[in-house]
XYZ file of C-alpha atoms in Angstrom:
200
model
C 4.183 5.099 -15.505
C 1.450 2.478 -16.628
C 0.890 4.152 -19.439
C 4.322 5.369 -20.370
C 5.330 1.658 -20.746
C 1.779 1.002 -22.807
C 3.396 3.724 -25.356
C 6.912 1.906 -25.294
C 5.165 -0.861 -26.964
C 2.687 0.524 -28.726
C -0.220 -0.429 -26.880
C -3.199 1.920 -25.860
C -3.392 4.379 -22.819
C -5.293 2.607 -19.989
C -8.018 4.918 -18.201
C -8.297 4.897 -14.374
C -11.067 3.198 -13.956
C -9.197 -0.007 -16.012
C -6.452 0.278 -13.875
C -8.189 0.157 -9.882
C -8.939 -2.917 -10.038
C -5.467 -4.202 -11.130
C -3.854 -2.521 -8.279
C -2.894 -4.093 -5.477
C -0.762 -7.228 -5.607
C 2.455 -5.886 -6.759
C 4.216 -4.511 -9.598
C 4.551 -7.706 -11.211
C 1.032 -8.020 -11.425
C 0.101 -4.763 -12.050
C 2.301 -4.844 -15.233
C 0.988 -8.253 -16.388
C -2.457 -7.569 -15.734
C -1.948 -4.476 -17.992
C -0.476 -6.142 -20.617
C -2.859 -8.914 -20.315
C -5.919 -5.738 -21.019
C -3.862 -4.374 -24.017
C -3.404 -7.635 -26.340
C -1.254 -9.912 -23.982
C 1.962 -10.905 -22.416
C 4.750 -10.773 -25.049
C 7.714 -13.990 -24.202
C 10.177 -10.775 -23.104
C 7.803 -10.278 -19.738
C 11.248 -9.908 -17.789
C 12.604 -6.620 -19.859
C 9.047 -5.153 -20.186
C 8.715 -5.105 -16.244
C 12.345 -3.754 -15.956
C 11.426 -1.071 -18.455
C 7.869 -0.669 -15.930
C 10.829 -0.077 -12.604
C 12.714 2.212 -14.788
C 10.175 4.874 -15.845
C 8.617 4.317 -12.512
C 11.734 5.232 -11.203
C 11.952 8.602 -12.969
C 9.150 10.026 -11.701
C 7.892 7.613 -8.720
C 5.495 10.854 -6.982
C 4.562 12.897 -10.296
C 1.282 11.814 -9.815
C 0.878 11.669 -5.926
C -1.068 13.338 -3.912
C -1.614 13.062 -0.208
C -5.352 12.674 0.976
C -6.384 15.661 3.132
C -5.742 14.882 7.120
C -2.924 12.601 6.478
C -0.106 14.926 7.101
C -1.454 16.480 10.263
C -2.298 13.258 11.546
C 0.812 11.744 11.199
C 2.468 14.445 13.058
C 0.303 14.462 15.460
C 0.526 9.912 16.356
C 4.148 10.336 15.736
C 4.405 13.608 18.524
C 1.773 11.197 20.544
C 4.992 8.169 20.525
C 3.031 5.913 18.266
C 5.671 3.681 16.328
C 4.334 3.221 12.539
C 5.891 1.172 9.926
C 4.304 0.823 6.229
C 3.300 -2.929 4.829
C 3.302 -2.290 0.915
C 3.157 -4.585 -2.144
C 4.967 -1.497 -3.706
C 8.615 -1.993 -3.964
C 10.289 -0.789 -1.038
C 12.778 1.176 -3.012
C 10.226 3.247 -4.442
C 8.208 3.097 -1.169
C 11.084 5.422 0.128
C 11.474 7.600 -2.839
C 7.793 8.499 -2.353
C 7.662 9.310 1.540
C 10.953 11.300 0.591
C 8.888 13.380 -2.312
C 6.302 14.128 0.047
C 8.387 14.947 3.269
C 6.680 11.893 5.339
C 9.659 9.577 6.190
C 10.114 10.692 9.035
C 7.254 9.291 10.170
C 8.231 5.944 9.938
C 10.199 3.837 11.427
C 9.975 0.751 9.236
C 9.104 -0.129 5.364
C 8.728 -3.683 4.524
C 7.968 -3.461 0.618
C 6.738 -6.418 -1.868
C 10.673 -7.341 -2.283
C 11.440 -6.736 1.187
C 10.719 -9.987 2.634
C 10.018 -13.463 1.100
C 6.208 -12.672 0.966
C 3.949 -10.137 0.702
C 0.431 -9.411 1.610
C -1.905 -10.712 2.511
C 0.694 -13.387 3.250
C 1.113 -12.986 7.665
C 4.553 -12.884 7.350
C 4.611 -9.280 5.352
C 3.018 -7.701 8.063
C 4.488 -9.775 10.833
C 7.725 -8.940 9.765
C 7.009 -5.261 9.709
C 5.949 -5.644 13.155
C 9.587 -7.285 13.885
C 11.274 -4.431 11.629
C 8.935 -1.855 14.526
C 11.198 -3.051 17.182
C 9.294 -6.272 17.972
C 5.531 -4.971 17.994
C 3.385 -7.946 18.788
C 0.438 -8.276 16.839
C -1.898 -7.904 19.966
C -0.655 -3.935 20.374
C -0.439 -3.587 16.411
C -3.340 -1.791 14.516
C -3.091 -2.232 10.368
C -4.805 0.908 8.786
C -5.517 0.306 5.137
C -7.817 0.957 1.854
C -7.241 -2.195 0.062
C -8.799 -5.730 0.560
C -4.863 -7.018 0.915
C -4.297 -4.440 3.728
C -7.223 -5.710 5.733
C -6.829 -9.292 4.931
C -3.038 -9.157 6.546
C -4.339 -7.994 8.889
C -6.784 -11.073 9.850
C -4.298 -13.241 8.453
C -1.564 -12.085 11.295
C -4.347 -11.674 13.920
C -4.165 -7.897 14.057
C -6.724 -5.432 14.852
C -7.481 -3.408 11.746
C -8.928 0.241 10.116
C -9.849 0.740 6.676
C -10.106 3.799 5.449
C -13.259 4.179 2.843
C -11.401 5.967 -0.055
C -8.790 4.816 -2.267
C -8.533 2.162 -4.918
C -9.875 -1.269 -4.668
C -11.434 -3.872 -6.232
C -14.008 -4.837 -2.895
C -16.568 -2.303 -1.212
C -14.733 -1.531 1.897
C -17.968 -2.726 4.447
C -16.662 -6.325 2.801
C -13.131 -6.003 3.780
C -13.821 -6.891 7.167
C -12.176 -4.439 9.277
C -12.517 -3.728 12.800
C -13.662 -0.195 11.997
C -14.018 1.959 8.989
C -13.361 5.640 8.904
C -14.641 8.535 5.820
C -11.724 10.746 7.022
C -7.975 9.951 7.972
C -7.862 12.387 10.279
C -10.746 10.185 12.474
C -7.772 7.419 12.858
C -6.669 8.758 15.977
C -10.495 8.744 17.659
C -10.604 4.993 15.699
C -7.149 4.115 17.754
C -8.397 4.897 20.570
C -11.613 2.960 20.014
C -9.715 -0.381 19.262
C -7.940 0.195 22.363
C -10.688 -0.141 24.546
C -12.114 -3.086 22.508
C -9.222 -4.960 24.196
């Protein structure tokens, strides 16, 4: 969709490894820090990150995949009476579109996206109002799994016990994130969950 818009104003196609490190704080960002890499941000910011919501819209999971384990594991904390709620600086609109595309709503009980609340991470109150959108989870009995240093800084931020997974995009290694424990495979989260829970 990055790209898409790029074309739309006749800027050039960013490559993957331009775009990592720009993920991560939101679509507004995202789109200014790509227009900020491709010759600037024009005065008409506003309509350019409409357009951005638009063609992001139209195809919001062409180019999603879901990392192997993820599925099964799911299924398998979800049959096991875990609660989980997602804490994204993705828009919560398309937050929903995508679990929908890839059959894993029903996983979740709660989505707080970047719009959802008045902040978003690594801001506390993103993932502490999550937590309240859970049914009242208190932060002691939450656990924030992530791949980004804004997941795992939330985390700290809202004094929750956190898992980073060691794949994904980000800008930070993930042994400086500081997370309680790191995992090479999603499908270790459960072993990981049950680690943290006898840390305290």
């Amino acid at each position: 969709a990055l790209n898409r818009l790029l074309g739309t104003l006749g800027r050039r196609m960013l490559v993957l490894s331009e775009v990592i490190p720009m993920i991560g704080d939101g679509v507004p960002v995202l789109v200014q820090r790509a227009l900020e890499a491709t010759g600037g941000v024009p005065g008409d910011y506003d309509e350019i990150l409409q357009r951005y919501h638009a063609i992001y819209g139209s195809a919001v999971a062409d180019l999603t995949t879901i990392y192997p384990g993820v599925e099964e594991t799911l299924s398998a904390l979800h049959g096991a009476g875990h609660r989980m709620g997602i804490c994204t600086n993705k828009p919560e609109a398309a937050t929903h579109a995508v679990l929908k595309a890839l059959n894993l709503a029903r996983y979740f009980t709660a989505v707080a996206g970047g719009d959802s609340l008045p902040v978003r991470k690594p801001d506390a109150g993103h993932l502490l109002g999550t937590l309240e959108m859970l049914g009242g989870a208190t932060p002691d009995r939450a656990i924030m799994i992530g791949d980004s240093h804004n997941d795992i800084q939330v985390a700290i931020n809202a004094h929750v016990r956190s898992i980073a997974v060691s794949y994904g995009y980000r800008r930070h290694p993930v042994e400086e994130l500081g997370a309680d424990i790191v995992v090479d495979n999603f499908a270790d989260i459960p072993g990981a969950l049950a680690r943290l829970n006898g840390m305290g």
